Amino acid sequence: VAERAGLARAATAVMVSKAFVYGLLGRDTDSLDILFKAHQRYVELGDTRSARSTMSAIGNAYTHDRASREDLLKALSYHQQSIPPDAEKNNRHELAAVYFNMGVVYQRLKDIPKAKLHVQKSITLYRSLNDPIGEAFGNYRLGALAGESGKWTEALSYLDRALPDLTKAGDATMVFNVQRVRAKAFAHLERRRDSLEALAKADTIRSRIDSSWMEMTYLSGAAEVYAKLGDFDKAYRNQVLLREAEQRSVTETREKD
């Protein structure tokens, strides 16, 4: 509709949104293809700000679950290139988002100190902008990082801080992420009932959303939780389902490529 009406910027914004949805579906190749086209269109339109923002989106697309180290280094490069010279003064909200996304990349690269540093810089900016949702994203990520370091009590503190604002905002994907990591934290702290309750809440969200990424993320987390709780039959069943989902995803991605 936007194309027919001659609304080039609106049409390009829709392309970027479509790329984001492809990412949720695990269709990383399709997502990158659209984002590169959108970036070129913004450049041709002379919309420098949107072009830079799209570069950060390209960085996010490279930060997928199967990303190689090479892809993750590309992601960092695109995020860094997306930061305008006057970001600290005039683009603090965009800068906060980029810092957060760079923190995710460093987490995937297993560089926990740099990951924490960038997420904390993101939270500081979101707090100065009075943006509780952005701050909640940061608290979730710090919780995940604490969990990776085996600091599960600290992880719960961050996650419980993030959950109310994300729930209020209706961000189903982020609430799913928080509940999934809370389930793991409770399992490691031997709080079986709390762990199963959080896992069930994550599963409820997963069942409503058609996302191969969400399905695989849930099954992987469920297998880990059940194994930690000593329920090895359920852990095994979830691991089998995960393997089947991964095989479907690989086949679908190969066919699309």
PDB file of C-alpha atoms in Angstrom:
ATOM      1  CA  VAL A   1       0.000   0.000   0.000  1.00  0.00           C
ATOM      2  CA  ALA A   2       2.811   2.407   0.885  1.00  0.00           C
ATOM      3  CA  GLU A   3       4.629   1.667  -2.380  1.00  0.00           C
ATOM      4  CA  ARG A   4       1.491   2.338  -4.445  1.00  0.00           C
ATOM      5  CA  ALA A   5       0.935   5.610  -2.595  1.00  0.00           C
ATOM      6  CA  GLY A   6       4.523   6.690  -3.286  1.00  0.00           C
ATOM      7  CA  LEU A   7       5.421   6.733   0.396  1.00  0.00           C
ATOM      8  CA  ALA A   8       9.015   5.538   0.051  1.00  0.00           C
ATOM      9  CA  ARG A   9      10.046   6.095   3.682  1.00  0.00           C
ATOM     10  CA  ALA A  10       6.949   4.339   5.026  1.00  0.00           C
ATOM     11  CA  ALA A  11       7.480   1.414   2.661  1.00  0.00           C
ATOM     12  CA  THR A  12      11.112   1.096   3.756  1.00  0.00           C
ATOM     13  CA  ALA A  13      10.088   1.178   7.433  1.00  0.00           C
ATOM     14  CA  VAL A  14       7.696  -1.688   6.717  1.00  0.00           C
ATOM     15  CA  MET A  15      10.579  -3.611   5.144  1.00  0.00           C
ATOM     16  CA  VAL A  16      12.586  -3.211   8.360  1.00  0.00           C
ATOM     17  CA  SER A  17       9.617  -4.426  10.431  1.00  0.00           C
ATOM     18  CA  LYS A  18       9.182  -7.413   8.133  1.00  0.00           C
ATOM     19  CA  ALA A  19      12.871  -8.254   8.551  1.00  0.00           C
ATOM     20  CA  PHE A  20      12.384  -8.231  12.346  1.00  0.00           C
ATOM     21  CA  VAL A  21       9.523 -10.734  12.014  1.00  0.00           C
ATOM     22  CA  TYR A  22      11.657 -12.956   9.769  1.00  0.00           C
ATOM     23  CA  GLY A  23      14.240 -12.922  12.544  1.00  0.00           C
ATOM     24  CA  LEU A  24      11.653 -14.136  15.069  1.00  0.00           C
ATOM     25  CA  LEU A  25      10.796 -16.955  12.656  1.00  0.00           C
ATOM     26  CA  GLY A  26      14.460 -17.951  12.447  1.00  0.00           C
ATOM     27  CA  ARG A  27      14.675 -16.855   8.794  1.00  0.00           C
ATOM     28  CA  ASP A  28      17.964 -15.011   9.178  1.00  0.00           C
ATOM     29  CA  THR A  29      18.901 -15.042   5.487  1.00  0.00           C
ATOM     30  CA  ASP A  30      15.576 -13.434   4.508  1.00  0.00           C
ATOM     31  CA  SER A  31      15.952 -10.893   7.305  1.00  0.00           C
ATOM     32  CA  LEU A  32      19.426  -9.806   6.196  1.00  0.00           C
ATOM     33  CA  ASP A  33      18.383  -9.629   2.542  1.00  0.00           C
ATOM     34  CA  ILE A  34      15.570  -7.171   3.328  1.00  0.00           C
ATOM     35  CA  LEU A  35      17.686  -5.112   5.744  1.00  0.00           C
ATOM     36  CA  PHE A  36      20.480  -4.551   3.217  1.00  0.00           C
ATOM     37  CA  LYS A  37      17.884  -3.419   0.669  1.00  0.00           C
ATOM     38  CA  ALA A  38      16.248  -1.129   3.244  1.00  0.00           C
ATOM     39  CA  HIS A  39      19.614   0.391   4.171  1.00  0.00           C
ATOM     40  CA  GLN A  40      20.350   1.166   0.516  1.00  0.00           C
ATOM     41  CA  ARG A  41      16.938   2.785   0.089  1.00  0.00           C
ATOM     42  CA  TYR A  42      17.459   5.006   3.131  1.00  0.00           C
ATOM     43  CA  VAL A  43      20.846   6.056   1.741  1.00  0.00           C
ATOM     44  CA  GLU A  44      19.213   6.934  -1.595  1.00  0.00           C
ATOM     45  CA  LEU A  45      16.509   8.909   0.251  1.00  0.00           C
ATOM     46  CA  GLY A  46      19.185  10.846   2.127  1.00  0.00           C
ATOM     47  CA  ASP A  47      17.789   9.621   5.461  1.00  0.00           C
ATOM     48  CA  THR A  48      21.079   9.228   7.329  1.00  0.00           C
ATOM     49  CA  ARG A  49      19.512   8.579  10.721  1.00  0.00           C
ATOM     50  CA  SER A  50      17.321   5.718   9.484  1.00  0.00           C
ATOM     51  CA  ALA A  51      20.227   4.310   7.476  1.00  0.00           C
ATOM     52  CA  ARG A  52      22.353   4.156  10.641  1.00  0.00           C
ATOM     53  CA  SER A  53      19.495   2.583  12.581  1.00  0.00           C
ATOM     54  CA  THR A  54      19.162  -0.075   9.887  1.00  0.00           C
ATOM     55  CA  MET A  55      22.879  -0.853  10.214  1.00  0.00           C
ATOM     56  CA  SER A  56      22.251  -1.684  13.865  1.00  0.00           C
ATOM     57  CA  ALA A  57      19.330  -3.898  12.794  1.00  0.00           C
ATOM     58  CA  ILE A  58      21.726  -5.695  10.429  1.00  0.00           C
ATOM     59  CA  GLY A  59      24.011  -6.233  13.420  1.00  0.00           C
ATOM     60  CA  ASN A  60      21.098  -7.781  15.301  1.00  0.00           C
ATOM     61  CA  ALA A  61      20.312 -10.074  12.370  1.00  0.00           C
ATOM     62  CA  TYR A  62      23.896 -11.340  12.381  1.00  0.00           C
ATOM     63  CA  THR A  63      23.545 -12.113  16.124  1.00  0.00           C
ATOM     64  CA  HIS A  64      21.332 -15.164  15.612  1.00  0.00           C
ATOM     65  CA  ASP A  65      21.468 -18.397  17.598  1.00  0.00           C
ATOM     66  CA  ARG A  66      23.616 -20.206  15.022  1.00  0.00           C
ATOM     67  CA  ALA A  67      25.963 -17.262  14.458  1.00  0.00           C
ATOM     68  CA  SER A  68      29.626 -18.059  13.944  1.00  0.00           C
ATOM     69  CA  ARG A  69      32.365 -15.985  15.541  1.00  0.00           C
ATOM     70  CA  GLU A  70      32.858 -14.324  12.145  1.00  0.00           C
ATOM     71  CA  ASP A  71      29.174 -13.311  12.025  1.00  0.00           C
ATOM     72  CA  LEU A  72      29.320 -11.978  15.577  1.00  0.00           C
ATOM     73  CA  LEU A  73      32.351  -9.829  14.737  1.00  0.00           C
ATOM     74  CA  LYS A  74      30.413  -8.515  11.709  1.00  0.00           C
ATOM     75  CA  ALA A  75      27.550  -7.699  14.059  1.00  0.00           C
ATOM     76  CA  LEU A  76      29.850  -5.664  16.307  1.00  0.00           C
ATOM     77  CA  SER A  77      31.172  -3.782  13.297  1.00  0.00           C
ATOM     78  CA  TYR A  78      27.673  -2.864  12.072  1.00  0.00           C
ATOM     79  CA  HIS A  79      26.614  -1.742  15.552  1.00  0.00           C
ATOM     80  CA  GLN A  80      29.704   0.444  15.897  1.00  0.00           C
ATOM     81  CA  GLN A  81      29.140   1.984  12.466  1.00  0.00           C
ATOM     82  CA  SER A  82      25.537   2.789  13.414  1.00  0.00           C
ATOM     83  CA  ILE A  83      26.599   5.187  16.204  1.00  0.00           C
ATOM     84  CA  PRO A  84      26.522   8.811  14.973  1.00  0.00           C
ATOM     85  CA  PRO A  85      29.248  11.256  16.102  1.00  0.00           C
ATOM     86  CA  ASP A  86      26.779  13.283  18.200  1.00  0.00           C
ATOM     87  CA  ALA A  87      25.095  10.265  19.783  1.00  0.00           C
ATOM     88  CA  GLU A  88      25.847  11.246  23.398  1.00  0.00           C
ATOM     89  CA  LYS A  89      24.194  14.633  22.852  1.00  0.00           C
ATOM     90  CA  ASN A  90      21.375  14.161  20.331  1.00  0.00           C
ATOM     91  CA  ASN A  91      20.782  10.409  19.910  1.00  0.00           C
ATOM     92  CA  ARG A  92      20.929   8.981  23.414  1.00  0.00           C
ATOM     93  CA  HIS A  93      17.957   6.667  22.967  1.00  0.00           C
ATOM     94  CA  GLU A  94      19.440   5.100  19.830  1.00  0.00           C
ATOM     95  CA  LEU A  95      22.830   4.900  21.561  1.00  0.00           C
ATOM     96  CA  ALA A  96      21.292   3.080  24.538  1.00  0.00           C
ATOM     97  CA  ALA A  97      19.787   0.492  22.175  1.00  0.00           C
ATOM     98  CA  VAL A  98      23.102   0.000  20.369  1.00  0.00           C
ATOM     99  CA  TYR A  99      24.997  -0.443  23.654  1.00  0.00           C
ATOM    100  CA  PHE A 100      22.439  -3.051  24.708  1.00  0.00           C
ATOM    101  CA  ASN A 101      22.765  -4.909  21.401  1.00  0.00           C
ATOM    102  CA  MET A 102      26.551  -4.829  21.601  1.00  0.00           C
ATOM    103  CA  GLY A 103      26.254  -6.330  25.069  1.00  0.00           C
ATOM    104  CA  VAL A 104      24.307  -9.227  23.549  1.00  0.00           C
ATOM    105  CA  VAL A 105      27.035  -9.774  20.937  1.00  0.00           C
ATOM    106  CA  TYR A 106      29.774  -9.787  23.574  1.00  0.00           C
ATOM    107  CA  GLN A 107      27.698 -12.275  25.570  1.00  0.00           C
ATOM    108  CA  ARG A 108      27.586 -14.587  22.533  1.00  0.00           C
ATOM    109  CA  LEU A 109      31.352 -14.136  22.190  1.00  0.00           C
ATOM    110  CA  LYS A 110      31.683 -15.245  25.842  1.00  0.00           C
ATOM    111  CA  ASP A 111      33.257 -11.918  26.821  1.00  0.00           C
ATOM    112  CA  ILE A 112      31.156 -11.423  29.961  1.00  0.00           C
ATOM    113  CA  PRO A 113      33.015  -8.337  31.318  1.00  0.00           C
ATOM    114  CA  LYS A 114      32.507  -6.371  28.066  1.00  0.00           C
ATOM    115  CA  ALA A 115      28.933  -7.621  27.848  1.00  0.00           C
ATOM    116  CA  LYS A 116      28.154  -6.327  31.355  1.00  0.00           C
ATOM    117  CA  LEU A 117      29.934  -3.031  30.661  1.00  0.00           C
ATOM    118  CA  HIS A 118      27.831  -2.290  27.565  1.00  0.00           C
ATOM    119  CA  VAL A 119      24.552  -3.359  29.168  1.00  0.00           C
ATOM    120  CA  GLN A 120      25.250  -1.182  32.212  1.00  0.00           C
ATOM    121  CA  LYS A 121      26.043   1.778  29.918  1.00  0.00           C
ATOM    122  CA  SER A 122      22.710   1.111  28.198  1.00  0.00           C
ATOM    123  CA  ILE A 123      20.820   1.047  31.518  1.00  0.00           C
ATOM    124  CA  THR A 124      22.437   4.325  32.611  1.00  0.00           C
ATOM    125  CA  LEU A 125      21.234   6.022  29.429  1.00  0.00           C
ATOM    126  CA  TYR A 126      17.721   4.554  29.640  1.00  0.00           C
ATOM    127  CA  ARG A 127      17.473   5.693  33.254  1.00  0.00           C
ATOM    128  CA  SER A 128      18.523   9.231  32.314  1.00  0.00           C
ATOM    129  CA  LEU A 129      15.842   9.165  29.589  1.00  0.00           C
ATOM    130  CA  ASN A 130      13.208   7.958  32.078  1.00  0.00           C
ATOM    131  CA  ASP A 131      12.587   4.850  29.951  1.00  0.00           C
ATOM    132  CA  PRO A 132      11.590   1.982  32.280  1.00  0.00           C
ATOM    133  CA  ILE A 133      11.145  -0.497  29.406  1.00  0.00           C
ATOM    134  CA  GLY A 134      14.677   0.040  28.152  1.00  0.00           C
ATOM    135  CA  GLU A 135      15.946  -0.297  31.718  1.00  0.00           C
ATOM    136  CA  ALA A 136      13.953  -3.529  32.084  1.00  0.00           C
ATOM    137  CA  PHE A 137      15.618  -4.937  28.955  1.00  0.00           C
ATOM    138  CA  GLY A 138      18.973  -4.168  30.543  1.00  0.00           C
ATOM    139  CA  ASN A 139      18.046  -5.805  33.842  1.00  0.00           C
ATOM    140  CA  TYR A 140      16.940  -8.939  31.990  1.00  0.00           C
ATOM    141  CA  ARG A 141      20.260  -9.105  30.182  1.00  0.00           C
ATOM    142  CA  LEU A 142      22.250  -8.580  33.407  1.00  0.00           C
ATOM    143  CA  GLY A 143      20.208 -11.422  34.911  1.00  0.00           C
ATOM    144  CA  ALA A 144      21.112 -13.686  32.011  1.00  0.00           C
ATOM    145  CA  LEU A 145      24.781 -12.721  32.329  1.00  0.00           C
ATOM    146  CA  ALA A 146      24.745 -13.401  36.082  1.00  0.00           C
ATOM    147  CA  GLY A 147      23.245 -16.821  35.368  1.00  0.00           C
ATOM    148  CA  GLU A 148      25.997 -17.618  32.871  1.00  0.00           C
ATOM    149  CA  SER A 149      28.478 -16.779  35.634  1.00  0.00           C
ATOM    150  CA  GLY A 150      26.675 -19.130  38.038  1.00  0.00           C
ATOM    151  CA  LYS A 151      25.383 -16.264  40.215  1.00  0.00           C
ATOM    152  CA  TRP A 152      21.768 -17.416  40.320  1.00  0.00           C
ATOM    153  CA  THR A 153      20.581 -15.373  43.312  1.00  0.00           C
ATOM    154  CA  GLU A 154      21.933 -12.231  41.660  1.00  0.00           C
ATOM    155  CA  ALA A 155      20.303 -13.323  38.395  1.00  0.00           C
ATOM    156  CA  LEU A 156      16.884 -13.595  40.070  1.00  0.00           C
ATOM    157  CA  SER A 157      17.257 -10.130  41.550  1.00  0.00           C
ATOM    158  CA  TYR A 158      17.752  -8.595  38.096  1.00  0.00           C
ATOM    159  CA  LEU A 159      15.023 -10.722  36.491  1.00  0.00           C
ATOM    160  CA  ASP A 160      12.440  -9.909  39.152  1.00  0.00           C
ATOM    161  CA  ARG A 161      13.278  -6.236  38.702  1.00  0.00           C
ATOM    162  CA  ALA A 162      12.655  -6.484  34.939  1.00  0.00           C
ATOM    163  CA  LEU A 163       9.468  -8.576  34.940  1.00  0.00           C
ATOM    164  CA  PRO A 164       6.813  -6.031  36.112  1.00  0.00           C
ATOM    165  CA  ASP A 165       7.654  -3.384  33.488  1.00  0.00           C
ATOM    166  CA  LEU A 166       7.923  -5.935  30.665  1.00  0.00           C
ATOM    167  CA  THR A 167       4.599  -7.498  31.677  1.00  0.00           C
ATOM    168  CA  LYS A 168       2.948  -4.082  31.866  1.00  0.00           C
ATOM    169  CA  ALA A 169       4.281  -3.253  28.393  1.00  0.00           C
ATOM    170  CA  GLY A 170       2.815  -6.488  26.996  1.00  0.00           C
ATOM    171  CA  ASP A 171       6.150  -7.557  25.505  1.00  0.00           C
ATOM    172  CA  ALA A 172       5.425 -11.285  25.212  1.00  0.00           C
ATOM    173  CA  THR A 173       8.844 -12.217  23.810  1.00  0.00           C
ATOM    174  CA  MET A 174      10.724 -10.538  26.654  1.00  0.00           C
ATOM    175  CA  VAL A 175       8.369 -11.906  29.317  1.00  0.00           C
ATOM    176  CA  PHE A 176       9.011 -15.351  27.816  1.00  0.00           C
ATOM    177  CA  ASN A 177      12.762 -14.763  28.079  1.00  0.00           C
ATOM    178  CA  VAL A 178      12.540 -13.610  31.690  1.00  0.00           C
ATOM    179  CA  GLN A 179      10.375 -16.562  32.760  1.00  0.00           C
ATOM    180  CA  ARG A 180      12.646 -19.023  30.949  1.00  0.00           C
ATOM    181  CA  VAL A 181      15.753 -17.752  32.745  1.00  0.00           C
ATOM    182  CA  ARG A 182      13.883 -17.517  36.070  1.00  0.00           C
ATOM    183  CA  ALA A 183      12.985 -21.208  35.697  1.00  0.00           C
ATOM    184  CA  LYS A 184      16.673 -22.037  35.273  1.00  0.00           C
ATOM    185  CA  ALA A 185      17.654 -19.866  38.235  1.00  0.00           C
ATOM    186  CA  PHE A 186      15.079 -21.454  40.543  1.00  0.00           C
ATOM    187  CA  ALA A 187      16.173 -24.927  39.413  1.00  0.00           C
ATOM    188  CA  HIS A 188      19.800 -24.177  40.247  1.00  0.00           C
ATOM    189  CA  LEU A 189      18.686 -22.834  43.636  1.00  0.00           C
ATOM    190  CA  GLU A 190      16.685 -26.069  44.208  1.00  0.00           C
ATOM    191  CA  ARG A 191      13.354 -24.213  44.338  1.00  0.00           C
ATOM    192  CA  ARG A 192      11.430 -26.830  42.380  1.00  0.00           C
ATOM    193  CA  ARG A 193       7.909 -25.400  42.649  1.00  0.00           C
ATOM    194  CA  ASP A 194       8.983 -21.889  41.623  1.00  0.00           C
ATOM    195  CA  SER A 195      11.031 -23.312  38.765  1.00  0.00           C
ATOM    196  CA  LEU A 196       8.153 -25.345  37.316  1.00  0.00           C
ATOM    197  CA  GLU A 197       5.775 -22.401  37.697  1.00  0.00           C
ATOM    198  CA  ALA A 198       8.099 -20.090  35.745  1.00  0.00           C
ATOM    199  CA  LEU A 199       8.652 -22.768  33.095  1.00  0.00           C
ATOM    200  CA  ALA A 200       4.887 -23.229  32.687  1.00  0.00           C
ATOM    201  CA  LYS A 201       4.434 -19.472  32.182  1.00  0.00           C
ATOM    202  CA  ALA A 202       7.143 -19.498  29.509  1.00  0.00           C
ATOM    203  CA  ASP A 203       5.460 -22.465  27.819  1.00  0.00           C
ATOM    204  CA  THR A 204       2.094 -20.668  27.775  1.00  0.00           C
ATOM    205  CA  ILE A 205       3.624 -17.777  25.858  1.00  0.00           C
ATOM    206  CA  ARG A 206       5.555 -20.129  23.565  1.00  0.00           C
ATOM    207  CA  SER A 207       2.377 -21.998  22.620  1.00  0.00           C
ATOM    208  CA  ARG A 208       0.728 -18.770  21.400  1.00  0.00           C
ATOM    209  CA  ILE A 209       3.566 -17.589  19.136  1.00  0.00           C
ATOM    210  CA  ASP A 210       4.636 -19.203  15.865  1.00  0.00           C
ATOM    211  CA  SER A 211       8.389 -18.861  16.221  1.00  0.00           C
ATOM    212  CA  SER A 212      10.924 -21.622  15.585  1.00  0.00           C
ATOM    213  CA  TRP A 213      13.462 -19.656  17.630  1.00  0.00           C
ATOM    214  CA  MET A 214      11.106 -19.500  20.610  1.00  0.00           C
ATOM    215  CA  GLU A 215      10.272 -23.205  20.329  1.00  0.00           C
ATOM    216  CA  MET A 216      13.924 -24.257  20.305  1.00  0.00           C
ATOM    217  CA  THR A 217      14.861 -21.831  23.076  1.00  0.00           C
ATOM    218  CA  TYR A 218      12.029 -23.139  25.257  1.00  0.00           C
ATOM    219  CA  LEU A 219      12.854 -26.828  24.657  1.00  0.00           C
ATOM    220  CA  SER A 220      16.539 -26.260  25.403  1.00  0.00           C
ATOM    221  CA  GLY A 221      15.694 -24.442  28.638  1.00  0.00           C
ATOM    222  CA  ALA A 222      13.076 -27.021  29.664  1.00  0.00           C
ATOM    223  CA  ALA A 223      15.521 -29.891  29.162  1.00  0.00           C
ATOM    224  CA  GLU A 224      18.089 -28.104  31.340  1.00  0.00           C
ATOM    225  CA  VAL A 225      15.532 -27.314  34.059  1.00  0.00           C
ATOM    226  CA  TYR A 226      14.142 -30.856  34.246  1.00  0.00           C
ATOM    227  CA  ALA A 227      17.643 -32.337  34.323  1.00  0.00           C
ATOM    228  CA  LYS A 228      18.643 -30.006  37.144  1.00  0.00           C
ATOM    229  CA  LEU A 229      15.482 -30.982  39.049  1.00  0.00           C
ATOM    230  CA  GLY A 230      16.282 -34.681  38.574  1.00  0.00           C
ATOM    231  CA  ASP A 231      13.327 -35.401  36.270  1.00  0.00           C
ATOM    232  CA  PHE A 232      15.423 -37.112  33.613  1.00  0.00           C
ATOM    233  CA  ASP A 233      12.535 -38.634  31.613  1.00  0.00           C
ATOM    234  CA  LYS A 234      11.098 -35.168  30.900  1.00  0.00           C
ATOM    235  CA  ALA A 235      14.590 -33.782  30.298  1.00  0.00           C
ATOM    236  CA  TYR A 236      15.184 -36.510  27.712  1.00  0.00           C
ATOM    237  CA  ARG A 237      11.804 -35.968  26.002  1.00  0.00           C
ATOM    238  CA  ASN A 238      12.435 -32.232  25.694  1.00  0.00           C
ATOM    239  CA  GLN A 239      15.920 -32.914  24.332  1.00  0.00           C
ATOM    240  CA  VAL A 240      14.446 -35.230  21.664  1.00  0.00           C
ATOM    241  CA  LEU A 241      11.863 -32.588  20.713  1.00  0.00           C
ATOM    242  CA  LEU A 242      14.646 -29.996  20.568  1.00  0.00           C
ATOM    243  CA  ARG A 243      16.684 -32.163  18.202  1.00  0.00           C
ATOM    244  CA  GLU A 244      13.642 -32.626  15.945  1.00  0.00           C
ATOM    245  CA  ALA A 245      12.946 -28.868  15.950  1.00  0.00           C
ATOM    246  CA  GLU A 246      16.597 -28.137  15.120  1.00  0.00           C
ATOM    247  CA  GLN A 247      16.523 -30.574  12.209  1.00  0.00           C
ATOM    248  CA  ARG A 248      13.346 -28.935  10.852  1.00  0.00           C
ATOM    249  CA  SER A 249      14.938 -25.524  11.181  1.00  0.00           C
ATOM    250  CA  VAL A 250      18.130 -26.607   9.392  1.00  0.00           C
ATOM    251  CA  THR A 251      16.126 -28.152   6.553  1.00  0.00           C
ATOM    252  CA  GLU A 252      13.891 -25.090   6.198  1.00  0.00           C
ATOM    253  CA  THR A 253      16.868 -22.713   6.266  1.00  0.00           C
ATOM    254  CA  ARG A 254      18.744 -24.750   3.651  1.00  0.00           C
ATOM    255  CA  GLU A 255      15.715 -24.786   1.369  1.00  0.00           C
ATOM    256  CA  LYS A 256      15.222 -21.022   1.745  1.00  0.00           C
ATOM    257  CA  ASP A 257      18.927 -20.332   1.155  1.00  0.00           C
TER     258      ASP A 257
END
